CSV table of C-alpha atoms in Angstrom, one decimal:
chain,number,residue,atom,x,y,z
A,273,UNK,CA,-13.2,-15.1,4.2
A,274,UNK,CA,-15.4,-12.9,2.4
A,275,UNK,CA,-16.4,-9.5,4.4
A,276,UNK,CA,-18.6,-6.9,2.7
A,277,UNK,CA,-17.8,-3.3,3.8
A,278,UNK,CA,-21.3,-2.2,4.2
A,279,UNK,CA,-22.1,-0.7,7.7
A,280,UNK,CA,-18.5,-1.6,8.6
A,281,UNK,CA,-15.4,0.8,9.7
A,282,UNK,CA,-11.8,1.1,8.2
A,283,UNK,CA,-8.6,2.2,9.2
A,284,UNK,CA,-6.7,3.7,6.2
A,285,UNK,CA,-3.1,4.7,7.2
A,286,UNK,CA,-1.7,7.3,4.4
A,287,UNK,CA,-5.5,7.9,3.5
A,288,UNK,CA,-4.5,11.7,3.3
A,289,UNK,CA,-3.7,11.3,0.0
A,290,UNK,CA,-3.1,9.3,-3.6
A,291,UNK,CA,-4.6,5.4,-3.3
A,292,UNK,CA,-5.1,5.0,0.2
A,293,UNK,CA,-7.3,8.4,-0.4
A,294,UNK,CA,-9.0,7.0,-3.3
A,295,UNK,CA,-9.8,3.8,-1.6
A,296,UNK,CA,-10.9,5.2,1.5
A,297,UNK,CA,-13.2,7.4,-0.7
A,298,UNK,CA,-14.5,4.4,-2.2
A,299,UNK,CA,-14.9,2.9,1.2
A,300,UNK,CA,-17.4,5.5,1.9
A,301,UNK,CA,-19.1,5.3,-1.3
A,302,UNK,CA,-20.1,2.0,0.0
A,303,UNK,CA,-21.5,3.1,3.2
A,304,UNK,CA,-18.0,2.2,5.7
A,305,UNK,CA,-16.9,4.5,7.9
A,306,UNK,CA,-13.8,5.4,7.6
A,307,UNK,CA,-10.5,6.6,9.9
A,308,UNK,CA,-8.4,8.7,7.5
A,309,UNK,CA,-4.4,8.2,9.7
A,310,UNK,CA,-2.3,10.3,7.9
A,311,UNK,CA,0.1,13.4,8.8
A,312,UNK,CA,-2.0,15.9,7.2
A,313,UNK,CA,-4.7,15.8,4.3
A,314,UNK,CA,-4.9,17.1,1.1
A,315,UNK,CA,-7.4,19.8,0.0
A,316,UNK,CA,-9.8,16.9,-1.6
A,317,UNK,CA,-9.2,14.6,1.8
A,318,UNK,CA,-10.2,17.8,3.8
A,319,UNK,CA,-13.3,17.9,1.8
A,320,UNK,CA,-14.0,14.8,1.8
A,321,UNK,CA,-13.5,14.1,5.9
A,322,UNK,CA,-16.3,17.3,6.6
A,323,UNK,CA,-18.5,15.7,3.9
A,324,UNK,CA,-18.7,12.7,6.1
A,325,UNK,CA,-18.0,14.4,9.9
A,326,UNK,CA,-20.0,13.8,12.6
A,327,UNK,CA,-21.9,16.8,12.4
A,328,UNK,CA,-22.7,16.1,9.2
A,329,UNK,CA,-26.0,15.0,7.5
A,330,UNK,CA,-24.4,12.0,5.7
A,331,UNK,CA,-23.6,8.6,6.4
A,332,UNK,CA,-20.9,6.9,6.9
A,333,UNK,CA,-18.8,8.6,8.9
A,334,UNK,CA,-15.0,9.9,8.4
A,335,UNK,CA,-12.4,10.8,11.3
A,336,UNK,CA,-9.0,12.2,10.8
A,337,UNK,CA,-6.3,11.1,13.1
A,338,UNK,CA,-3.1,12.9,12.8
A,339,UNK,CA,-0.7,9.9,12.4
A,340,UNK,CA,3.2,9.4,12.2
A,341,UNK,CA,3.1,5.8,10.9
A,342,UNK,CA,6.9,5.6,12.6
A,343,UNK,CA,6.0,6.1,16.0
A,344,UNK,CA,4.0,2.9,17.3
A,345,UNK,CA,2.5,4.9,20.0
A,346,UNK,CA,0.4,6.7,17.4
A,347,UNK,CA,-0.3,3.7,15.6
A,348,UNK,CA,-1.2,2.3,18.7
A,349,UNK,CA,-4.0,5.7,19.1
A,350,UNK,CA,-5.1,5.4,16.3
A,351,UNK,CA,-7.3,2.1,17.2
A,352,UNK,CA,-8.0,3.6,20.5
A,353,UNK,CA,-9.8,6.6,18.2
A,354,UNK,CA,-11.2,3.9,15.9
A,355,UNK,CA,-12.5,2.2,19.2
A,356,UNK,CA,-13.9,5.5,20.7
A,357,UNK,CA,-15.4,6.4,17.7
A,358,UNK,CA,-16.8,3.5,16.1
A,359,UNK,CA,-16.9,0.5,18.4
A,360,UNK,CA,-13.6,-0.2,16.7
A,361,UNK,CA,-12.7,-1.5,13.3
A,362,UNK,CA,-13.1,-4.2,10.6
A,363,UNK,CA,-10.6,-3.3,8.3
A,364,UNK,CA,-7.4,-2.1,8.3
A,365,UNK,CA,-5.4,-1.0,5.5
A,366,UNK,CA,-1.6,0.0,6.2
A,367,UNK,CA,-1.3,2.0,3.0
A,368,UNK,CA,1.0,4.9,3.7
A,369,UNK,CA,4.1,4.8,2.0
A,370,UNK,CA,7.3,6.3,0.4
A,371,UNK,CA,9.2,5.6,-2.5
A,372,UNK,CA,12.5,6.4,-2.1
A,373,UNK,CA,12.8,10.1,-1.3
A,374,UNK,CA,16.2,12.1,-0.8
A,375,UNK,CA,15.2,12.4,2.3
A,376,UNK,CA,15.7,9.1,3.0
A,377,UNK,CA,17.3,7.3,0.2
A,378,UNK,CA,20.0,4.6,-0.1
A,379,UNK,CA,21.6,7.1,-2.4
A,380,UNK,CA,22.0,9.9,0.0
A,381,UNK,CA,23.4,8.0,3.4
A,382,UNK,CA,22.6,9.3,6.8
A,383,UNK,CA,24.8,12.9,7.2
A,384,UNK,CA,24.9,13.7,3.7
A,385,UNK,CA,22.1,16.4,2.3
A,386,UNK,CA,19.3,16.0,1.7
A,387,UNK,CA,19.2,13.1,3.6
A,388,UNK,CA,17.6,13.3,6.9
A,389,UNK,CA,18.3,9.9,8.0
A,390,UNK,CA,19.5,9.0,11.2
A,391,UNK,CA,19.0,12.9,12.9
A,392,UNK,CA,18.4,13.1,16.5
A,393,UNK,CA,15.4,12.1,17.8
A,394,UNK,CA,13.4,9.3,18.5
A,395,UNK,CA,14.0,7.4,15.2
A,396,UNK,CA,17.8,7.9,14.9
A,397,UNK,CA,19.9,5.3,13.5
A,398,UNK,CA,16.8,3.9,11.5
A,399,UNK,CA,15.7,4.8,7.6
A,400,UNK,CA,12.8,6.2,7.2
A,401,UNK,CA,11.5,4.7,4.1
A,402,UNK,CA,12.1,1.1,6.2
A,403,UNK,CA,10.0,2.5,9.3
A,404,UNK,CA,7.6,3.7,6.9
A,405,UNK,CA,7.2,1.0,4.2
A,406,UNK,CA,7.6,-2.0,6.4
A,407,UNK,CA,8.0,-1.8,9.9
A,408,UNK,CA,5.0,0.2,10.4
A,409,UNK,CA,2.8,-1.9,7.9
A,410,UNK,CA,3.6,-5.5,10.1
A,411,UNK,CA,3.1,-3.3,13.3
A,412,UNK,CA,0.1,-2.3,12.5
A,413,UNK,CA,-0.8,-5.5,10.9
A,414,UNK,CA,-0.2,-7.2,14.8
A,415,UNK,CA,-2.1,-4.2,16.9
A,416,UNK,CA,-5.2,-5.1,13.8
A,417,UNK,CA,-5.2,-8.7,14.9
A,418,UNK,CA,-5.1,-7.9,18.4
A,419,UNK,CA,-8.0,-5.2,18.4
A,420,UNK,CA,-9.9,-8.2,15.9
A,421,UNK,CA,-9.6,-11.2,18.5
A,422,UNK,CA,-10.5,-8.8,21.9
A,423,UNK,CA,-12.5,-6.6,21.0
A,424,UNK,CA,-13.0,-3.2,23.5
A,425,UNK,CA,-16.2,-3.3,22.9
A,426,UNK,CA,-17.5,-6.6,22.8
A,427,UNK,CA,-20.8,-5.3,22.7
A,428,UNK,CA,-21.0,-3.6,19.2
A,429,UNK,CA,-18.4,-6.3,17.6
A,430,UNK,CA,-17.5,-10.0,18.7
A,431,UNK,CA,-14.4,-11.2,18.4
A,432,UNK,CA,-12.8,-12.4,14.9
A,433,UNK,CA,-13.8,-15.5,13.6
A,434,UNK,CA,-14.3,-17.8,10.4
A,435,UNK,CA,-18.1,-17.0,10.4
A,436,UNK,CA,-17.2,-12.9,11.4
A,437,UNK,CA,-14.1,-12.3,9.5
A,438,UNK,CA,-12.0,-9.4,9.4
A,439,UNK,CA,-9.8,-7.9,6.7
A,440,UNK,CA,-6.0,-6.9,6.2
A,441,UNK,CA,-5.3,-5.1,2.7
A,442,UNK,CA,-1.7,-3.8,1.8
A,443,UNK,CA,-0.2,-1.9,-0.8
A,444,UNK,CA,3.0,-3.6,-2.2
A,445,UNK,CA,3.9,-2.5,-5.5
A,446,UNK,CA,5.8,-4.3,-8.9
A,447,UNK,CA,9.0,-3.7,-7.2
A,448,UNK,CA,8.4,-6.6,-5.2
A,449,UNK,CA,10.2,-8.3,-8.4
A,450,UNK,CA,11.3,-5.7,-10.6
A,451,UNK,CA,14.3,-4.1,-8.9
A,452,UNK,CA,15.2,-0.4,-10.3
A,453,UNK,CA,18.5,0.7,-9.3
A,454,UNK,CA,17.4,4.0,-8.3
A,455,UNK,CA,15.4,2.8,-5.0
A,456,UNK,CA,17.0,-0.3,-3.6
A,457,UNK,CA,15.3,0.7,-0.4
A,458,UNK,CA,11.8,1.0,-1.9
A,459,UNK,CA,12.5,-2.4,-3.1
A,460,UNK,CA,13.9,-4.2,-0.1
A,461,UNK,CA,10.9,-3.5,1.6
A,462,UNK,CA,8.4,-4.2,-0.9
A,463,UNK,CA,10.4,-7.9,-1.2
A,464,UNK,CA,10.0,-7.7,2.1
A,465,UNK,CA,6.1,-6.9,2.5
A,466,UNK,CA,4.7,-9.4,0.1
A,467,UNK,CA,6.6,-12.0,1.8
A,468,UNK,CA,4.7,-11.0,4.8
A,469,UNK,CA,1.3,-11.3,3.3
A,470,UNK,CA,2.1,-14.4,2.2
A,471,UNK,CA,2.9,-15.8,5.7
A,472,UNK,CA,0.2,-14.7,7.1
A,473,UNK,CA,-2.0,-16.7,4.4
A,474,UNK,CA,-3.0,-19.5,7.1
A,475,UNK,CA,-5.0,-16.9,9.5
A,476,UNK,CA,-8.0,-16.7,6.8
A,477,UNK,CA,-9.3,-20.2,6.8
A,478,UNK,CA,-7.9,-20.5,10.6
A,479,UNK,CA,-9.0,-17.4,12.1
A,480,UNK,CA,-11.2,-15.8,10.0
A,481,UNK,CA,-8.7,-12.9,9.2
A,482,UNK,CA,-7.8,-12.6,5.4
A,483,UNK,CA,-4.3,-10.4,5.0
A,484,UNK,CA,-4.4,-9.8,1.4
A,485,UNK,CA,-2.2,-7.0,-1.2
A,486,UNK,CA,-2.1,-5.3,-4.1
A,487,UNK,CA,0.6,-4.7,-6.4
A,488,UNK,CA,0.4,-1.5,-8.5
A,489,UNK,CA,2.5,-0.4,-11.4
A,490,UNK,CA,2.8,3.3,-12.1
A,491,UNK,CA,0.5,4.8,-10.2
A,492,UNK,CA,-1.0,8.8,-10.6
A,493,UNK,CA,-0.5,9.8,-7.3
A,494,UNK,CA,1.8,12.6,-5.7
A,495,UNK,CA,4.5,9.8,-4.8
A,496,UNK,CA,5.4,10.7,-9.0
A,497,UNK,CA,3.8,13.9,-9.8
A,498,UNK,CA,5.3,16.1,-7.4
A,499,UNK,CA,8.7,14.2,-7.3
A,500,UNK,CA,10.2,16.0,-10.2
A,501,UNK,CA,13.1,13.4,-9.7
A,502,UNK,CA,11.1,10.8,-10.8
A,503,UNK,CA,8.3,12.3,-12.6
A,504,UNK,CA,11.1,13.3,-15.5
A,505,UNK,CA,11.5,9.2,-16.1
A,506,UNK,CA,8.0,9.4,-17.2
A,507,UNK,CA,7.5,10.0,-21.2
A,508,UNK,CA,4.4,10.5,-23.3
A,509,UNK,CA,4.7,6.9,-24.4
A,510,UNK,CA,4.3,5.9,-20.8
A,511,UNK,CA,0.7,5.2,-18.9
A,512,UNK,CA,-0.2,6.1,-15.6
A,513,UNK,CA,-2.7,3.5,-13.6
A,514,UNK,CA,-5.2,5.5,-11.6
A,515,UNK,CA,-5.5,5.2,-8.0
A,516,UNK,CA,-8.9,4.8,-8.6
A,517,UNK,CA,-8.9,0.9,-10.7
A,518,UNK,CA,-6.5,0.0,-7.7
A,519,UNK,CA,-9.0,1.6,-5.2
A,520,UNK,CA,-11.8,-1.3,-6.7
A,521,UNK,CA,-9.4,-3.9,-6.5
A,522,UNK,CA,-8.6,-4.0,-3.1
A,523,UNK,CA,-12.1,-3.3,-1.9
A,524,UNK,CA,-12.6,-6.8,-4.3
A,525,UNK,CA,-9.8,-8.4,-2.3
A,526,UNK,CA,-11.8,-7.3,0.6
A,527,UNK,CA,-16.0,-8.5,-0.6
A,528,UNK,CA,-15.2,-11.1,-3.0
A,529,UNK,CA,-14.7,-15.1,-3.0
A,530,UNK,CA,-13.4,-15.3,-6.3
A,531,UNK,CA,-12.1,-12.3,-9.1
A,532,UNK,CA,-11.5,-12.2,-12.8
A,533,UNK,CA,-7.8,-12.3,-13.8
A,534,UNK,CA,-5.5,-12.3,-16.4
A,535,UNK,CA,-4.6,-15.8,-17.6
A,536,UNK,CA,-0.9,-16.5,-19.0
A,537,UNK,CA,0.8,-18.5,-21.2
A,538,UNK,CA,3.4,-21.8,-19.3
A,539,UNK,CA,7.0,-19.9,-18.1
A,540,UNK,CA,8.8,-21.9,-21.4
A,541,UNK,CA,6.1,-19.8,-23.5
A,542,UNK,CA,8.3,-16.9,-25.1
A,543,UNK,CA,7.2,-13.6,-23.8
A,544,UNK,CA,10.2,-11.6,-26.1
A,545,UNK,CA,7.9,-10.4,-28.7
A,546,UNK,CA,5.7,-8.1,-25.6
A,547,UNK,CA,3.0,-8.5,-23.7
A,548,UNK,CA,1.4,-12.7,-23.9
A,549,UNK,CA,-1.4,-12.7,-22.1
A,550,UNK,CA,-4.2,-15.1,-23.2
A,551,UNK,CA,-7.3,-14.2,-21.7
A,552,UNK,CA,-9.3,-14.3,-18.6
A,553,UNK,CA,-9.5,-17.0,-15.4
A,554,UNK,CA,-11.2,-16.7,-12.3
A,555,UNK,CA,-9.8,-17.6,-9.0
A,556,UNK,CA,-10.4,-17.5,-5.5
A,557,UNK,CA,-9.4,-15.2,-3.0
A,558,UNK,CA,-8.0,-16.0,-0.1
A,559,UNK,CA,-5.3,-14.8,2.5
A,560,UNK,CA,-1.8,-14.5,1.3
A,561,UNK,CA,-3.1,-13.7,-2.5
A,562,UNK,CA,-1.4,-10.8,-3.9
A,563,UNK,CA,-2.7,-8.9,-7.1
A,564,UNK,CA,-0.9,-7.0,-9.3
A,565,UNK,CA,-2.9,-3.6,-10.6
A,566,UNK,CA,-1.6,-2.3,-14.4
A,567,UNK,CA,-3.4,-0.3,-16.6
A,568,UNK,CA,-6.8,-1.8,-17.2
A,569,UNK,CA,-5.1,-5.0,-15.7
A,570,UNK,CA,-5.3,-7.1,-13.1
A,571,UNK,CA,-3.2,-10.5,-12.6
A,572,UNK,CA,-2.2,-13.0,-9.5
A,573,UNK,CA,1.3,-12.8,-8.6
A,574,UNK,CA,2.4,-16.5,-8.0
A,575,UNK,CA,4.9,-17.3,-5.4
A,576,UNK,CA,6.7,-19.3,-8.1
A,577,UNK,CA,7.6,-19.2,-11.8
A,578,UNK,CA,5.6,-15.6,-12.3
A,579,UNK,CA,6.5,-14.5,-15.3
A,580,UNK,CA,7.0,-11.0,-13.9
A,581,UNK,CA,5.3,-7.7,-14.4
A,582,UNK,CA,4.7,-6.5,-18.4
A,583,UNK,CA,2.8,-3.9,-20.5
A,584,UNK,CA,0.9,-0.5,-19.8
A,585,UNK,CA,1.1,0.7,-16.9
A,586,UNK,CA,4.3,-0.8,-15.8
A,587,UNK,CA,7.3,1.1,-17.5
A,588,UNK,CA,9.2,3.9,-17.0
A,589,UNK,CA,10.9,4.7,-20.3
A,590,UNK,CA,13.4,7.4,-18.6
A,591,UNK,CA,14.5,5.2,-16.0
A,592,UNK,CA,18.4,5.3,-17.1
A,593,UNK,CA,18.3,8.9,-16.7
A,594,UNK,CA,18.3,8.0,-13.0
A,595,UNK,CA,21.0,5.3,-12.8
A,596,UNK,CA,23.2,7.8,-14.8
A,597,UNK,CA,22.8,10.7,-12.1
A,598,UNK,CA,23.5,7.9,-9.6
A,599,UNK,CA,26.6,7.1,-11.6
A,600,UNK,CA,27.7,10.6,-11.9
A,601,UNK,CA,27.4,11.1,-8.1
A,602,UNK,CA,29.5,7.8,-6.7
A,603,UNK,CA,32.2,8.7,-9.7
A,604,UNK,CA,32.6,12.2,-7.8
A,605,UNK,CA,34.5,10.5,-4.7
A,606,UNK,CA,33.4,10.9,-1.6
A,607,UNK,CA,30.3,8.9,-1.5
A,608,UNK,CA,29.6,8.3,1.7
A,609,UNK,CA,32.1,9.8,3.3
C-alpha cells in the first residue's frame, strides 16, 4: 500500500552517510522527520541533523541515535528513541551497510591482519559484513513490524493496517546476481537480502506493510571513494550513479502505486551486441518488488528469467586487478593458516 511521507517519521539505519544520508535528506525535504542511526555522522549529516534539531526553527525534525547495527539491543533503542521522540515511526529503512572491507572480508579470515573478525567480544565467532549486511537488516525488519502492529503510543498512531500502511525499504545492490570474486561475502548476503524482500511480499496486501528494495549499481558514496582498494577498479570510462537518483527511487517505492521502468526485450532476444532495452512500461508497486537503480536507469528485477544487470552505471572496468591480488595472495601459501 501506498504511504506518502508527509508529516510521517523514518528510521534510516546508516543515515550518517552516502545513500541512506541522501535519502534521509530527501525524507526531510518532504516534510518526515527523520531518526538518523548510524555510528557517527559525517560533516554534511552533522549539518544537516542541527538544521532540523529540536531547537531548531524548521520542520521536520531530525534525531541522531548513535547505533551499532550488530548489537540488537541498540537496534532495539533505537525505536524506543523513535517512540520517545516522535510517537514512533512509519518507515523504516535498514540501509547501513559494508562492502567487503579487510576488516572483515572472506579474503582475510578471522586471525589474519587486517581482519578483525572473530576478536573478543560480544560478536566473536561471527563476520561482520554478515551481522551488518543481513542479520541486522531482517532484525530490524521484525522489531519494525512489531512497533507497526502495537503501537506504544496508540494515541498518536494506530496500529498497521491495509487502510494505514506502513513501509519497509532496503538497500540490496546488483550483486544480488552479479557475483565479483572479490566480495563473496558482500554477495552472499545481498543473495540473501532480496530473497528476504521477496518473502515478505504477502504482508502488503495482508497487513498493510509493504517491504520493498532497491538495487544500486556503482554508487558515489564513501563505500568506493575512500576504499582505495576498490576505488582503483574504477576508470574514466566508468559512471558513478548518485546516491541522490537512488535516494527518489526508494522514496517512489515508498508514495507511489505504480513507477515508470525500463522495458526489455524476451530472454531468447540477443543482448551480445550491449545494452537492449526498448523503452518504457509502467508497473505497480507492491511488496516484494525490487528495483534496480543504474545510471539514469531504473528497471524491475524479476524473480525469474531477468536478463541481469547491463550498461552505465553498472561496470567496473578494473575489476581483474582485484582477482589478480586475490590470486597473488592464495599462491603465497599459507592462506588461512
Amino acid at each position: 500500500m501506498a504511504l506518502s511521507v508527509l508529516g510521517k517519521t523514518a528510521i534510516v539505519t546508516g543515515a550518517g552517510s552516502g545513500i541512506n544520508l541522501s535519502f534521509a535528506r530527501l525524507l526531510l525535504s518532504k516534510e518526515c522527520n527523520v531518526l538518523f542511526a548510524d555510528l557517527a555522522l559525517r560533516p554534511e549529516a552533522e549539518e544537516l541533523v542541527s538544521n532540523h534539531s529540536s531547537g531548531s526553527q524548521s520542520s521536520p525534525k531530525a534525531v541522531f541515535q548513535r547505533t551499532d547495527v550488530r548489537e540488537w539491543q541498540q537496534l532495539e533503542r533505537m525505536f524506543q528513541v523513535a517512540d520517545e521522540q516522535f510517537g514512533g515511526a512509519d518507515i523504516v529503512c535498514p540501509g547501513a551497510g559494508v562492502y567487503e572491507p579487510p576488516c572483515s572480508s572472506f579474503w582475510y579470515p578471522p586471525g589474519a591482519p587486517p581482519s578483525r573478525d572473530g576478536l573478543l567480544g560480544s560478536n566473536a565467532s561471527r563476520y561482520a559484513s554478515l551481522d551488518i549486511n543481513l542479520t541486522h537488516p531482517i532484525r530490524t525488519t521484525q522489531l519494525a513490524m512489531s512497533h507497526f502492529m502495537n503501537p506504544k503510543h496508540p494515541g498518536s498512531r494506530a496500529p498497521v493496517s491495509p487502510s494505514n500502511p506502513r513501509s519497509i525499504i532496503h538497500i540490496s545492490s546488483i550483486a544480488q546476481q552479479v557475483t565479483p570474486f572479490l566480495a563473496p561475502i558482500y554477495n552472499a548476503t545481498k543473495h540473501g537480502l532480496s530473497g528476504f524482500v521477496r518473502s515478505l511480499a504477502p504482508l502488503d496486501k495482508e497487513i498493510g506493510i509493504r517491504v520493498s528494495a532497491v538495487a544500486p549499481g556503482v554508487i558515489k558514496t564513501p563505500l568506493w571513494t575512500e576504499a582505495p582498494e576498490k576505488l582503483k577498479l574504477i576508470t574514466p570510462n566508468d559512471e558513478w550513479v548518485t546516491p541522490e537518483f537512488v535516494a527518489e527511487v526508494m522514496v517512489d517505492l515508498i508514495e507511489r502505486e505504480k513507477v515508470e521502468v525500463e522495458a526489455f526485450p524476451p530472454p531468447s532476444t540477443d543482448l551480445s551486441s550491449g545494452d537492449s532495452r526498448t523503452g518504457k512500461k509502467t508497473i505497480a508497486v507492491e511488496g516484494g518488488l525490487i528495483l534496480e537503480v543504474a545510471k539514469g536507469r531504473v528497471r524491475k528485477v524479476e524473480q525469474f528469467l531477468d536478463p541481469g544487470p547491463s550498461g552505465a552505471g553498472n561496470t567496473v572496468s578494473n575489476v581483474g586487478l582485484a582477482d589478480k591480488e586475490i590470486f597473488q595472495r592464495l599462491n603465497e601459501g599459507g592462506w588461512g593458516c
